[in-house]
PDB file of C-alpha atoms in Angstrom:
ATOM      1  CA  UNK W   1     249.352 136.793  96.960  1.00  0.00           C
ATOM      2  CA  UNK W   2     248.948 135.299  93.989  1.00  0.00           C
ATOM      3  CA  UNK W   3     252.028 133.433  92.043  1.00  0.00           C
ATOM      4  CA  UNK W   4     252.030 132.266  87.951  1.00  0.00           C
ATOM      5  CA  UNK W   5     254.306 129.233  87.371  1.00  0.00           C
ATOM      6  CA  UNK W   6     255.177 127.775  83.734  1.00  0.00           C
ATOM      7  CA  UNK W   7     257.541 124.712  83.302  1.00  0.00           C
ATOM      8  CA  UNK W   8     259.433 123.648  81.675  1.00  0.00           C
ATOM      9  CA  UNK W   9     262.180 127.002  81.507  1.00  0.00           C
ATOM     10  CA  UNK W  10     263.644 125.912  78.285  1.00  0.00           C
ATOM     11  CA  UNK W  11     263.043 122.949  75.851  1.00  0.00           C
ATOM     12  CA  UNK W  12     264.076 121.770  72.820  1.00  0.00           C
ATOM     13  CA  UNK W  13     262.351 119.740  70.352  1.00  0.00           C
ATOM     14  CA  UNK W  14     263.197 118.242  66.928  1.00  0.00           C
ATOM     15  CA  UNK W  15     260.680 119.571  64.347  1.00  0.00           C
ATOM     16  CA  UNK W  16     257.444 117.042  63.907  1.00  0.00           C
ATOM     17  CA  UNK W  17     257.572 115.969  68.115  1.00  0.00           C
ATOM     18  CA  UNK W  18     254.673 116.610  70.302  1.00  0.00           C
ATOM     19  CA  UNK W  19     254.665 119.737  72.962  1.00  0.00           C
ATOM     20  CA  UNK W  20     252.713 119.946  75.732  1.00  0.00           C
ATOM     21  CA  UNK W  21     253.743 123.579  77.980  1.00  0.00           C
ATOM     22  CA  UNK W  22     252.269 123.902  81.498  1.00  0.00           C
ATOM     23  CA  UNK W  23     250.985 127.008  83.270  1.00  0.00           C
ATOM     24  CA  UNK W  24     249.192 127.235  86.381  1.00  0.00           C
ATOM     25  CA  UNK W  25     248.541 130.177  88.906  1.00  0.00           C
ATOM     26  CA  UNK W  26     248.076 130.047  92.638  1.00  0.00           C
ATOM     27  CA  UNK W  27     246.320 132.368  94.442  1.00  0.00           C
ATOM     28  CA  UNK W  28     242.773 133.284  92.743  1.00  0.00           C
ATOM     29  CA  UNK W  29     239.951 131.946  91.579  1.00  0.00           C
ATOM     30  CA  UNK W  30     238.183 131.857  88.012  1.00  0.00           C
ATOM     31  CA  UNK W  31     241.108 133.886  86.355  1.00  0.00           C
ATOM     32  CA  UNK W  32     240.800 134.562  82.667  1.00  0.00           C
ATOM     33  CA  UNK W  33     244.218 132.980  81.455  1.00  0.00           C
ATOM     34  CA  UNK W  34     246.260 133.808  78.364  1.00  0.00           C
ATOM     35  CA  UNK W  35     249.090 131.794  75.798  1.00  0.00           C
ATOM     36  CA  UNK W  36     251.162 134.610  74.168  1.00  0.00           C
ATOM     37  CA  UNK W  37     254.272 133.945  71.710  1.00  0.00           C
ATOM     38  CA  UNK W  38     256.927 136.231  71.697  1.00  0.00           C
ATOM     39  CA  UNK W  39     259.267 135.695  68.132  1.00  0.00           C
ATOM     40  CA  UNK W  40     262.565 137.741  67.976  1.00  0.00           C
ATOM     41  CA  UNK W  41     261.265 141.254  65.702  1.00  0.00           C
ATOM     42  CA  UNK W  42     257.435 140.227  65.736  1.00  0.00           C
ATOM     43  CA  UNK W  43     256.653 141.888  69.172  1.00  0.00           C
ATOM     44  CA  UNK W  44     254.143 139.741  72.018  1.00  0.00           C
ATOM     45  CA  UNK W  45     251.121 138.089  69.614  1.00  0.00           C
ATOM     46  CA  UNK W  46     248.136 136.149  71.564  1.00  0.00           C
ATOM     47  CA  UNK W  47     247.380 132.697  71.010  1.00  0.00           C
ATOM     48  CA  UNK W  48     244.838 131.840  73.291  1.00  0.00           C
ATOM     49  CA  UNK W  49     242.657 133.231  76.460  1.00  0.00           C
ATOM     50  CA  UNK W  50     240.011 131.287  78.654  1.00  0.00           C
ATOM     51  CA  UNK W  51     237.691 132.558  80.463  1.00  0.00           C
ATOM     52  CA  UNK W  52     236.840 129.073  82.421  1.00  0.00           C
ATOM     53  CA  UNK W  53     237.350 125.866  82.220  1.00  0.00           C
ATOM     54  CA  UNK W  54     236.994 123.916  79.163  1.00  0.00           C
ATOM     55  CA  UNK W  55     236.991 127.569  77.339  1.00  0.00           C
ATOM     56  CA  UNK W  56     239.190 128.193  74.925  1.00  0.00           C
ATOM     57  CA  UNK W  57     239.193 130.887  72.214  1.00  0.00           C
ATOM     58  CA  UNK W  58     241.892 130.828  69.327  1.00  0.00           C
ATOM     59  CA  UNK W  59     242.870 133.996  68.584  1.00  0.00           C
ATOM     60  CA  UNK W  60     245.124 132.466  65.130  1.00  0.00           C
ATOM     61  CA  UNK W  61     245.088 129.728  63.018  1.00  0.00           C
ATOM     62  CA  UNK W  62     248.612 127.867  63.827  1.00  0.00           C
ATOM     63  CA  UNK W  63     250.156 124.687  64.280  1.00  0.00           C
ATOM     64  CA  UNK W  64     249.121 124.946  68.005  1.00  0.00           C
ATOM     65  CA  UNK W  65     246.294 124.287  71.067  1.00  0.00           C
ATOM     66  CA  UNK W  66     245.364 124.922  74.327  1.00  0.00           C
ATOM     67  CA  UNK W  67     243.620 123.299  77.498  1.00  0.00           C
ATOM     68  CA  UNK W  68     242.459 124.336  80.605  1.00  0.00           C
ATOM     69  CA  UNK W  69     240.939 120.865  82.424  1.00  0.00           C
ATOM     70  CA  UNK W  70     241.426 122.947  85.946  1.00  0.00           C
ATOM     71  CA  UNK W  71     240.221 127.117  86.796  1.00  0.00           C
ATOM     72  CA  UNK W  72     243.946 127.578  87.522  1.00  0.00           C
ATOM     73  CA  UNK W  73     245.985 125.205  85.482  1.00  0.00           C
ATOM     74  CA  UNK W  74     246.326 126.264  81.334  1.00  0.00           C
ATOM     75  CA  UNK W  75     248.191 123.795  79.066  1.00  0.00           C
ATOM     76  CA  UNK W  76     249.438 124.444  75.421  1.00  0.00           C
ATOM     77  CA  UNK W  77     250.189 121.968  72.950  1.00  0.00           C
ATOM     78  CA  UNK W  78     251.116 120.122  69.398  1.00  0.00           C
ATOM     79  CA  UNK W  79     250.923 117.199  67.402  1.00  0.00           C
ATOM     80  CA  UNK W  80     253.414 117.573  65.570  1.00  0.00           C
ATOM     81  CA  UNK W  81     256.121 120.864  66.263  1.00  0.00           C
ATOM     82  CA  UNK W  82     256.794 123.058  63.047  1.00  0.00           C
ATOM     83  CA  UNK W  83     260.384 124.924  62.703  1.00  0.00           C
ATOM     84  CA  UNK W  84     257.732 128.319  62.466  1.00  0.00           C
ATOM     85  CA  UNK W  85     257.079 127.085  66.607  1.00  0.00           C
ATOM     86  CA  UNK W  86     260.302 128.036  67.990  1.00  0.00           C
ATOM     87  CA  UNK W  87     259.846 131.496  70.320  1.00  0.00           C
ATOM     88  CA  UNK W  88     259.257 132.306  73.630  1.00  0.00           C
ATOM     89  CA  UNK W  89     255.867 131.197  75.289  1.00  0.00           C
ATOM     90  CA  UNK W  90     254.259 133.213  78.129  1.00  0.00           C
ATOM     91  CA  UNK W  91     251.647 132.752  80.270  1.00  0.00           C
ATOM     92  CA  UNK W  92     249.557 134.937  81.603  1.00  0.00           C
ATOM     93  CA  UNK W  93     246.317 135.817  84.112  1.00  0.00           C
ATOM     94  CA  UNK W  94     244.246 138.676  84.380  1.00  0.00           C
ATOM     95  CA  UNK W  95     241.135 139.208  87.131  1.00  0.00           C
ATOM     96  CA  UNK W  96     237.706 138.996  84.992  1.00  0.00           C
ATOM     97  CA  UNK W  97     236.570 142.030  86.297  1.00  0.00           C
ATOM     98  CA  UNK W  98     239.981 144.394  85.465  1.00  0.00           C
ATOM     99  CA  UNK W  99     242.314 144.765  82.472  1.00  0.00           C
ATOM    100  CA  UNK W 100     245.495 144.123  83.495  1.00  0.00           C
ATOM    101  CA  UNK W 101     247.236 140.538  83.159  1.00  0.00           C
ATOM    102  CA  UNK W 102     250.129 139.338  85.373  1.00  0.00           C
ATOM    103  CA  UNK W 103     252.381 137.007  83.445  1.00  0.00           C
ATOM    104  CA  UNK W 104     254.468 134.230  84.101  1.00  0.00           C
ATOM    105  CA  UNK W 105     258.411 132.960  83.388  1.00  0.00           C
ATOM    106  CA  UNK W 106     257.362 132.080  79.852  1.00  0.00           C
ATOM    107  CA  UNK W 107     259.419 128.954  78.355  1.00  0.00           C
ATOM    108  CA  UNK W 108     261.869 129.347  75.168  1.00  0.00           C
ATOM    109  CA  UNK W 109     261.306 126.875  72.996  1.00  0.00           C
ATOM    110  CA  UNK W 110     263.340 125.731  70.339  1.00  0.00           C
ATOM    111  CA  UNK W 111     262.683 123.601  67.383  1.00  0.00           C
ATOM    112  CA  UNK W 112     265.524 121.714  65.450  1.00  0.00           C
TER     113      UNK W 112
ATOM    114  CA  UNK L   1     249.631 145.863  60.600  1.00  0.00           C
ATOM    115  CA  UNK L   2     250.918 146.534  63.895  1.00  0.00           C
ATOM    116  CA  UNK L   3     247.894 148.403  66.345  1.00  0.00           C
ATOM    117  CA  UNK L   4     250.773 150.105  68.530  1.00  0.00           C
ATOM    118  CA  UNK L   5     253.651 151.751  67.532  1.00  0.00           C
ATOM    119  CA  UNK L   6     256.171 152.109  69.916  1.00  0.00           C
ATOM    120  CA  UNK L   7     259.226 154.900  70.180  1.00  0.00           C
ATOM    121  CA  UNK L   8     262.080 155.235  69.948  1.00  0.00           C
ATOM    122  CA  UNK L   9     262.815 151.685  69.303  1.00  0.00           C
ATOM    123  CA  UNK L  10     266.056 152.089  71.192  1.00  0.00           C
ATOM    124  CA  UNK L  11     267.553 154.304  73.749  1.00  0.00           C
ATOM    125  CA  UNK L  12     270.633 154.805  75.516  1.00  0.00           C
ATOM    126  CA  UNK L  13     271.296 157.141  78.021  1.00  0.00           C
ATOM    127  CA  UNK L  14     273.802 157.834  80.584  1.00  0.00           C
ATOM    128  CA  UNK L  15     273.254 156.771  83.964  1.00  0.00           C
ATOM    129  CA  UNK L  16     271.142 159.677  86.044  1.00  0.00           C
ATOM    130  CA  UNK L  17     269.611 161.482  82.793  1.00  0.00           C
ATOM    131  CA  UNK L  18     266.372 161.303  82.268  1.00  0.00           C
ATOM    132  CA  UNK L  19     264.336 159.373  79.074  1.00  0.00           C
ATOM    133  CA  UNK L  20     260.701 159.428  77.788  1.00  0.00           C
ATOM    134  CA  UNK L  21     259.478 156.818  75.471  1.00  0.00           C
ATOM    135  CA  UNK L  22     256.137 156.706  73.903  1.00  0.00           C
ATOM    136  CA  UNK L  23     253.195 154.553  72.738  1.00  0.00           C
ATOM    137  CA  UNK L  24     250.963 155.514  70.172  1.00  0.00           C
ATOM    138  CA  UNK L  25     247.799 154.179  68.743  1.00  0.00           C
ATOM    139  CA  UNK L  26     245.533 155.163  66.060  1.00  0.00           C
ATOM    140  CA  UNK L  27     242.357 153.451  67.684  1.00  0.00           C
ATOM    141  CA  UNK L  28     240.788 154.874  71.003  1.00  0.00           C
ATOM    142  CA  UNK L  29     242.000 152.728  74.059  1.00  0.00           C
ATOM    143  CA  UNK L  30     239.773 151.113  76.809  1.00  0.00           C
ATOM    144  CA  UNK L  31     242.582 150.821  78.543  1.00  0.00           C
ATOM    145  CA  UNK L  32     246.532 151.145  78.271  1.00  0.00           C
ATOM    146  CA  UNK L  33     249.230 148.964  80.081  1.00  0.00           C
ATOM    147  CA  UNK L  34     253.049 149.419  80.751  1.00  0.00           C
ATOM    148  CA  UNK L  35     255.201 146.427  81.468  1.00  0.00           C
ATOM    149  CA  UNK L  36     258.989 145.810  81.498  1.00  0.00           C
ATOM    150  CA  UNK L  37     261.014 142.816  80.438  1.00  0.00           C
ATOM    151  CA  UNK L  38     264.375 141.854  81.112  1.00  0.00           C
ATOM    152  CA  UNK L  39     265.721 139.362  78.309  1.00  0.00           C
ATOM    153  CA  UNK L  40     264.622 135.915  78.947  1.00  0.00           C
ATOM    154  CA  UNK L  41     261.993 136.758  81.575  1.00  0.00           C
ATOM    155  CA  UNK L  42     258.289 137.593  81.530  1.00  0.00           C
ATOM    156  CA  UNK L  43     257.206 140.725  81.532  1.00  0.00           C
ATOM    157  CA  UNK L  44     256.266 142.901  85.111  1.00  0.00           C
ATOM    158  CA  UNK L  45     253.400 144.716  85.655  1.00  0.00           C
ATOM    159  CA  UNK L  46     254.613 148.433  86.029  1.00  0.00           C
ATOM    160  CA  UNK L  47     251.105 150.845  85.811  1.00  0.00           C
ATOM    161  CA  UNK L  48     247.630 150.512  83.919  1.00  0.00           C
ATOM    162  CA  UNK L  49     245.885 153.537  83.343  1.00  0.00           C
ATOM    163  CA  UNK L  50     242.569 154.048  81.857  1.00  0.00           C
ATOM    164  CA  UNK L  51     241.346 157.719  81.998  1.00  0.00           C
ATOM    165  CA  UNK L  52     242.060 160.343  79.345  1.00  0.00           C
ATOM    166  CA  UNK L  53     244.599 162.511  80.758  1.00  0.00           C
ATOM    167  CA  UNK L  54     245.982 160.543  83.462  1.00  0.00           C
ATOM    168  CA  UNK L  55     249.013 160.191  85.302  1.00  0.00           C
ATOM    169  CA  UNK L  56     250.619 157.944  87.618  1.00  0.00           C
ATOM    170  CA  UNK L  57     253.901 157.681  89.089  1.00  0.00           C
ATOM    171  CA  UNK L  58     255.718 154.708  91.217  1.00  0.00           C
ATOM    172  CA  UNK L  59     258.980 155.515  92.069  1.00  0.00           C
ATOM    173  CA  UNK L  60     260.982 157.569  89.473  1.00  0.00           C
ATOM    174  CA  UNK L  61     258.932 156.236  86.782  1.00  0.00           C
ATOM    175  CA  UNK L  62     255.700 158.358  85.464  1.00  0.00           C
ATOM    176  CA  UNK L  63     253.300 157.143  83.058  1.00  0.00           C
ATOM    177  CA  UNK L  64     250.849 159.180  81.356  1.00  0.00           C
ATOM    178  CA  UNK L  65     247.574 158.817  79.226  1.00  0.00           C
ATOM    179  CA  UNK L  66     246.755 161.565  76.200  1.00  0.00           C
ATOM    180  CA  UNK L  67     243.116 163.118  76.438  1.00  0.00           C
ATOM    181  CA  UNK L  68     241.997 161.432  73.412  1.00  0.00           C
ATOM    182  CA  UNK L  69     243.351 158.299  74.783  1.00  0.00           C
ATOM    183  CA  UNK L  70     245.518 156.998  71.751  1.00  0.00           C
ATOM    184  CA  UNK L  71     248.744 157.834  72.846  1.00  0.00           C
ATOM    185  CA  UNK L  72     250.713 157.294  76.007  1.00  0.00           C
ATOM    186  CA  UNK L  73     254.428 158.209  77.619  1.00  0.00           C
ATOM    187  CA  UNK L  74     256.494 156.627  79.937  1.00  0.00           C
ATOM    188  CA  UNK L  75     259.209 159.224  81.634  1.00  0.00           C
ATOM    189  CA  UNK L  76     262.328 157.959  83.827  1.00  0.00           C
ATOM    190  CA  UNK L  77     263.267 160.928  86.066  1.00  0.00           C
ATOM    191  CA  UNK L  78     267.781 160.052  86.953  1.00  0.00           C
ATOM    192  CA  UNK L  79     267.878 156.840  85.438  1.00  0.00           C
ATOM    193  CA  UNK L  80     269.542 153.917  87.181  1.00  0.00           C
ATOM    194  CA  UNK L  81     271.134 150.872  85.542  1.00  0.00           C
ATOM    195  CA  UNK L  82     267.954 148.806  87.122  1.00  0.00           C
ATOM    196  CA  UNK L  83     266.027 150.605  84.334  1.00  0.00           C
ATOM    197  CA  UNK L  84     267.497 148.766  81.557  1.00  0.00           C
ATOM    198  CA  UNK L  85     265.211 146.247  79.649  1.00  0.00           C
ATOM    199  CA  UNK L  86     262.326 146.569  77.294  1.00  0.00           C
ATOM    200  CA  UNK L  87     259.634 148.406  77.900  1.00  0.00           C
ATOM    201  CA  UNK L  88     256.152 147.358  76.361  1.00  0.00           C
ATOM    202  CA  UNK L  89     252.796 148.674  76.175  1.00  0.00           C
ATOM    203  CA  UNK L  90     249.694 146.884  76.310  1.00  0.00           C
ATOM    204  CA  UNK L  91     246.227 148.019  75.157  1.00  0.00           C
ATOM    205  CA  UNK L  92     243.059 146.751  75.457  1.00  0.00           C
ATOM    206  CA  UNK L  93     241.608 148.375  71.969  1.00  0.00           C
ATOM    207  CA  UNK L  94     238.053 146.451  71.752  1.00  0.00           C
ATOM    208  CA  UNK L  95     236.753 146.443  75.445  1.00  0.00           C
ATOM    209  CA  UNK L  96     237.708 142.356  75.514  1.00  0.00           C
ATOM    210  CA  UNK L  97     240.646 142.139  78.091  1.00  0.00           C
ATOM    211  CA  UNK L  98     242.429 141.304  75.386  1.00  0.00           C
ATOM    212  CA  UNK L  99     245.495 142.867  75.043  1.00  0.00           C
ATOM    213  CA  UNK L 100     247.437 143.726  71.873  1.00  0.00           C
ATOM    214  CA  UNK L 101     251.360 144.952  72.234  1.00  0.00           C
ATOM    215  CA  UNK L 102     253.808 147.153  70.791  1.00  0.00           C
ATOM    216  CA  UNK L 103     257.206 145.662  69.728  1.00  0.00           C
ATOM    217  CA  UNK L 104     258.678 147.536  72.886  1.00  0.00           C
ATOM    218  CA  UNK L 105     261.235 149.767  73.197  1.00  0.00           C
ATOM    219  CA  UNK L 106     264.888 148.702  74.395  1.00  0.00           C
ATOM    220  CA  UNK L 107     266.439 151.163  76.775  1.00  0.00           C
ATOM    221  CA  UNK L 108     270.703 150.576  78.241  1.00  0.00           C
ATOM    222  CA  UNK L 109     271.340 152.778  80.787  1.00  0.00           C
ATOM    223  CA  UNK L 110     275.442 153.458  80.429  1.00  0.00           C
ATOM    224  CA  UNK L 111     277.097 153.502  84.062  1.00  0.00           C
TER     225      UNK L 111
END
Protein backbone atom coordinates (compact mmCIF):
# COMPACT_ATOMS: atom_id res chain seq x y z
CA UNK A 1 0.00 0.00 0.00
CA UNK A 2 1.24 3.07 -0.52
CA UNK A 3 2.22 5.58 2.56
CA UNK A 4 2.95 9.76 2.22
CA UNK A 5 5.36 10.98 4.94
CA UNK A 6 6.23 14.85 5.56
CA UNK A 7 8.67 15.93 8.39
CA UNK A 8 9.15 17.89 10.21
CA UNK A 9 5.29 17.96 12.20
CA UNK A 10 5.72 21.44 13.38
CA UNK A 11 8.49 24.14 13.03
CA UNK A 12 9.12 27.39 13.84
CA UNK A 13 11.21 29.88 12.22
CA UNK A 14 12.15 33.54 12.85
CA UNK A 15 11.13 35.62 9.79
CA UNK A 16 14.23 35.99 7.08
CA UNK A 17 15.66 32.00 8.00
CA UNK A 18 15.86 29.42 5.37
CA UNK A 19 13.09 26.41 5.12
CA UNK A 20 13.57 23.43 3.58
CA UNK A 21 10.04 20.88 4.18
CA UNK A 22 10.39 17.20 3.18
CA UNK A 23 7.81 14.91 1.58
CA UNK A 24 8.28 11.61 0.23
CA UNK A 25 5.81 8.67 -0.62
CA UNK A 26 6.40 4.96 -0.53
CA UNK A 27 4.69 2.68 -2.43
CA UNK A 28 4.38 3.83 -6.29
CA UNK A 29 6.16 4.81 -8.93
CA UNK A 30 6.26 8.13 -11.13
CA UNK A 31 3.51 9.85 -8.92
CA UNK A 32 2.55 13.36 -9.87
CA UNK A 33 3.25 15.15 -6.41
CA UNK A 34 1.71 18.33 -5.03
CA UNK A 35 2.82 21.45 -2.25
CA UNK A 36 -0.52 22.94 -1.01
CA UNK A 37 -0.77 25.81 1.79
CA UNK A 38 -3.55 25.84 3.92
CA UNK A 39 -3.88 29.70 5.80
CA UNK A 40 -6.58 29.98 8.57
CA UNK A 41 -9.95 31.63 6.31
CA UNK A 42 -8.14 31.27 2.79
CA UNK A 43 -9.25 27.59 2.19
CA UNK A 44 -6.35 24.76 0.58
CA UNK A 45 -4.35 26.98 -2.37
CA UNK A 46 -1.64 24.96 -4.62
CA UNK A 47 1.82 25.85 -4.75
CA UNK A 48 3.42 23.41 -6.73
CA UNK A 49 2.84 19.86 -8.68
CA UNK A 50 5.50 17.63 -10.56
CA UNK A 51 4.93 15.42 -12.80
CA UNK A 52 8.70 13.83 -12.67
CA UNK A 53 11.69 14.49 -11.58
CA UNK A 54 13.36 17.71 -11.97
CA UNK A 55 9.62 19.04 -12.95
CA UNK A 56 8.31 21.60 -11.27
CA UNK A 57 5.42 23.93 -12.18
CA UNK A 58 4.63 27.10 -9.95
CA UNK A 59 1.27 27.55 -9.73
CA UNK A 60 1.94 31.41 -7.72
CA UNK A 61 4.40 33.83 -7.52
CA UNK A 62 5.55 33.68 -3.62
CA UNK A 63 8.36 33.81 -1.44
CA UNK A 64 8.70 29.99 -1.97
CA UNK A 65 10.24 26.72 -4.16
CA UNK A 66 10.14 23.32 -4.72
CA UNK A 67 12.40 20.20 -5.66
CA UNK A 68 11.94 16.87 -6.55
CA UNK A 69 15.82 15.34 -7.09
CA UNK A 70 14.04 11.67 -6.53
CA UNK A 71 10.32 10.16 -8.40
CA UNK A 72 9.16 9.83 -4.77
CA UNK A 73 10.84 12.37 -2.61
CA UNK A 74 9.33 16.37 -3.07
CA UNK A 75 11.11 19.13 -1.10
CA UNK A 76 9.85 22.78 -0.52
CA UNK A 77 11.86 25.62 0.34
CA UNK A 78 13.11 29.46 1.10
CA UNK A 79 15.79 31.77 1.21
CA UNK A 80 14.72 33.82 3.30
CA UNK A 81 11.02 33.04 5.38
CA UNK A 82 8.43 36.01 5.15
CA UNK A 83 5.82 36.53 8.22
CA UNK A 84 3.05 36.03 4.95
CA UNK A 85 4.80 32.03 5.14
CA UNK A 86 3.34 30.92 8.28
CA UNK A 87 0.30 28.14 7.48
CA UNK A 88 -0.03 24.71 7.22
CA UNK A 89 1.92 22.82 4.38
CA UNK A 90 0.58 19.58 2.82
CA UNK A 91 1.79 17.22 0.68
CA UNK A 92 0.24 15.39 -1.59
CA UNK A 93 0.31 12.42 -4.56
CA UNK A 94 -2.01 11.56 -7.09
CA UNK A 95 -1.60 8.42 -9.83
CA UNK A 96 -0.88 10.15 -13.41
CA UNK A 97 -3.46 8.35 -14.93
CA UNK A 98 -6.56 9.27 -12.19
CA UNK A 99 -7.71 12.45 -10.42
CA UNK A 100 -7.66 11.89 -7.07
CA UNK A 101 -4.57 12.88 -4.72
CA UNK A 102 -3.79 11.19 -1.37
CA UNK A 103 -2.19 13.64 1.00
CA UNK A 104 0.14 13.59 3.66
CA UNK A 105 0.48 14.91 7.64
CA UNK A 106 1.20 18.38 6.30
CA UNK A 107 3.66 20.49 8.69
CA UNK A 108 2.45 23.87 10.55
CA UNK A 109 4.75 26.25 10.18
CA UNK A 110 5.17 29.25 12.01
CA UNK A 111 7.09 32.36 11.37
CA UNK A 112 8.14 34.83 14.22
CA UNK B 1 -12.49 34.71 -6.60
CA UNK B 2 -13.09 31.53 -5.02
CA UNK B 3 -14.03 28.53 -7.98
CA UNK B 4 -16.07 26.50 -5.21
CA UNK B 5 -18.37 27.61 -2.88
CA UNK B 6 -19.02 25.51 -0.17
CA UNK B 7 -22.35 25.26 2.29
CA UNK B 8 -23.30 25.78 4.96
CA UNK B 9 -20.06 26.95 6.28
CA UNK B 10 -20.95 25.41 9.61
CA UNK B 11 -23.16 22.79 10.99
CA UNK B 12 -24.12 21.35 14.13
CA UNK B 13 -26.28 18.66 14.67
CA UNK B 14 -27.23 16.35 17.32
CA UNK B 15 -25.75 13.08 17.47
CA UNK B 16 -27.92 10.42 15.14
CA UNK B 17 -29.68 13.22 12.85
CA UNK B 18 -28.88 13.38 9.67
CA UNK B 19 -26.89 16.53 7.62
CA UNK B 20 -26.30 17.37 3.90
CA UNK B 21 -23.74 19.83 2.90
CA UNK B 22 -23.08 21.00 -0.54
CA UNK B 23 -20.49 22.08 -3.14
CA UNK B 24 -21.21 24.22 -5.85
CA UNK B 25 -19.39 25.43 -8.86
CA UNK B 26 -20.13 27.68 -11.63
CA UNK B 27 -17.64 25.92 -14.15
CA UNK B 28 -18.36 22.29 -15.49
CA UNK B 29 -16.23 19.69 -13.46
CA UNK B 30 -13.91 16.93 -14.92
CA UNK B 31 -14.05 15.58 -11.90
CA UNK B 32 -15.22 16.27 -8.16
CA UNK B 33 -13.49 15.08 -4.87
CA UNK B 34 -14.67 14.81 -1.15
CA UNK B 35 -12.14 14.73 1.62
CA UNK B 36 -12.33 15.22 5.42
CA UNK B 37 -9.95 16.88 7.82
CA UNK B 38 -9.65 16.73 11.37
CA UNK B 39 -7.79 19.97 12.77
CA UNK B 40 -4.15 19.64 12.47
CA UNK B 41 -4.15 16.64 10.12
CA UNK B 42 -4.19 16.15 6.35
CA UNK B 43 -7.01 15.62 4.69
CA UNK B 44 -8.57 11.71 3.85
CA UNK B 45 -9.68 10.61 0.79
CA UNK B 46 -13.51 9.92 1.30
CA UNK B 47 -15.14 9.42 -2.61
CA UNK B 48 -14.28 10.92 -6.18
CA UNK B 49 -16.91 10.90 -8.55
CA UNK B 50 -16.86 11.91 -12.08
CA UNK B 51 -20.15 11.17 -13.96
CA UNK B 52 -23.12 13.53 -14.15
CA UNK B 53 -25.62 12.17 -11.91
CA UNK B 54 -23.73 9.91 -9.81
CA UNK B 55 -23.84 8.50 -6.54
CA UNK B 56 -21.76 6.69 -4.22
CA UNK B 57 -22.05 5.66 -0.77
CA UNK B 58 -19.33 4.15 1.87
CA UNK B 59 -20.72 3.59 5.00
CA UNK B 60 -23.40 6.12 6.18
CA UNK B 61 -21.93 8.70 4.07
CA UNK B 62 -23.45 9.35 0.33
CA UNK B 63 -22.00 11.60 -2.10
CA UNK B 64 -23.64 12.73 -5.11
CA UNK B 65 -22.81 14.49 -8.52
CA UNK B 66 -25.61 17.03 -10.28
CA UNK B 67 -26.33 16.17 -14.08
CA UNK B 68 -24.76 19.24 -15.26
CA UNK B 69 -21.86 18.44 -13.14
CA UNK B 70 -21.35 21.84 -11.21
CA UNK B 71 -22.73 21.04 -8.09
CA UNK B 72 -22.31 18.22 -5.63
CA UNK B 73 -23.82 16.95 -1.97
CA UNK B 74 -22.48 15.11 0.67
CA UNK B 75 -25.41 13.43 3.03
CA UNK B 76 -24.62 11.79 6.62
CA UNK B 77 -27.48 9.32 7.26
CA UNK B 78 -27.49 9.09 11.94
CA UNK B 79 -24.54 11.00 12.45
CA UNK B 80 -21.87 9.84 14.88
CA UNK B 81 -19.41 12.02 16.79
CA UNK B 82 -16.57 10.36 14.33
CA UNK B 83 -18.19 12.65 11.71
CA UNK B 84 -16.99 15.79 13.11
CA UNK B 85 -14.25 17.72 11.12
CA UNK B 86 -14.19 19.66 7.92
CA UNK B 87 -15.35 18.52 5.04
CA UNK B 88 -13.75 19.76 1.65
CA UNK B 89 -14.34 19.38 -1.90
CA UNK B 90 -11.94 19.11 -4.54
CA UNK B 91 -12.43 19.70 -8.29
CA UNK B 92 -10.50 19.19 -11.07
CA UNK B 93 -12.12 22.26 -13.29
CA UNK B 94 -9.52 22.29 -16.39
CA UNK B 95 -8.87 18.51 -17.13
CA UNK B 96 -5.09 19.06 -15.40
CA UNK B 97 -5.24 16.90 -12.14
CA UNK B 98 -5.07 19.88 -10.63
CA UNK B 99 -7.27 20.38 -8.01
CA UNK B 100 -8.83 23.62 -6.73
CA UNK B 101 -10.81 23.57 -3.11
CA UNK B 102 -13.61 25.00 -1.37
CA UNK B 103 -12.98 26.63 2.07
CA UNK B 104 -14.80 23.45 3.57
CA UNK B 105 -17.48 23.17 5.66
CA UNK B 106 -17.09 22.55 9.59
CA UNK B 107 -19.57 20.07 10.94
CA UNK B 108 -19.75 19.20 15.40
CA UNK B 109 -21.78 16.49 15.95
CA UNK B 110 -23.33 17.24 19.75
CA UNK B 111 -23.36 13.85 21.85
Amino acid sequence: SQTIHQWPATLVQPVGSPLSLECTVEGTSNPNLYWYRQAAGRGLQLLFYSVGIGQISSEVPQNLSASRPQDRQFILSSKKLLLSDSGFYLCAWGAAARGEQFFGPGTRLTVL
Amino acid sequence: SQELEQSPQSLIVQEGKNLTINCTSSKTLYGLYWYKQKYGEGLIFLMMLQKGGEEKSHEKITAKLDEKKQQSSLHITASQPSHAGIYLCGADINGNNRLAFGKGNQVVVIP
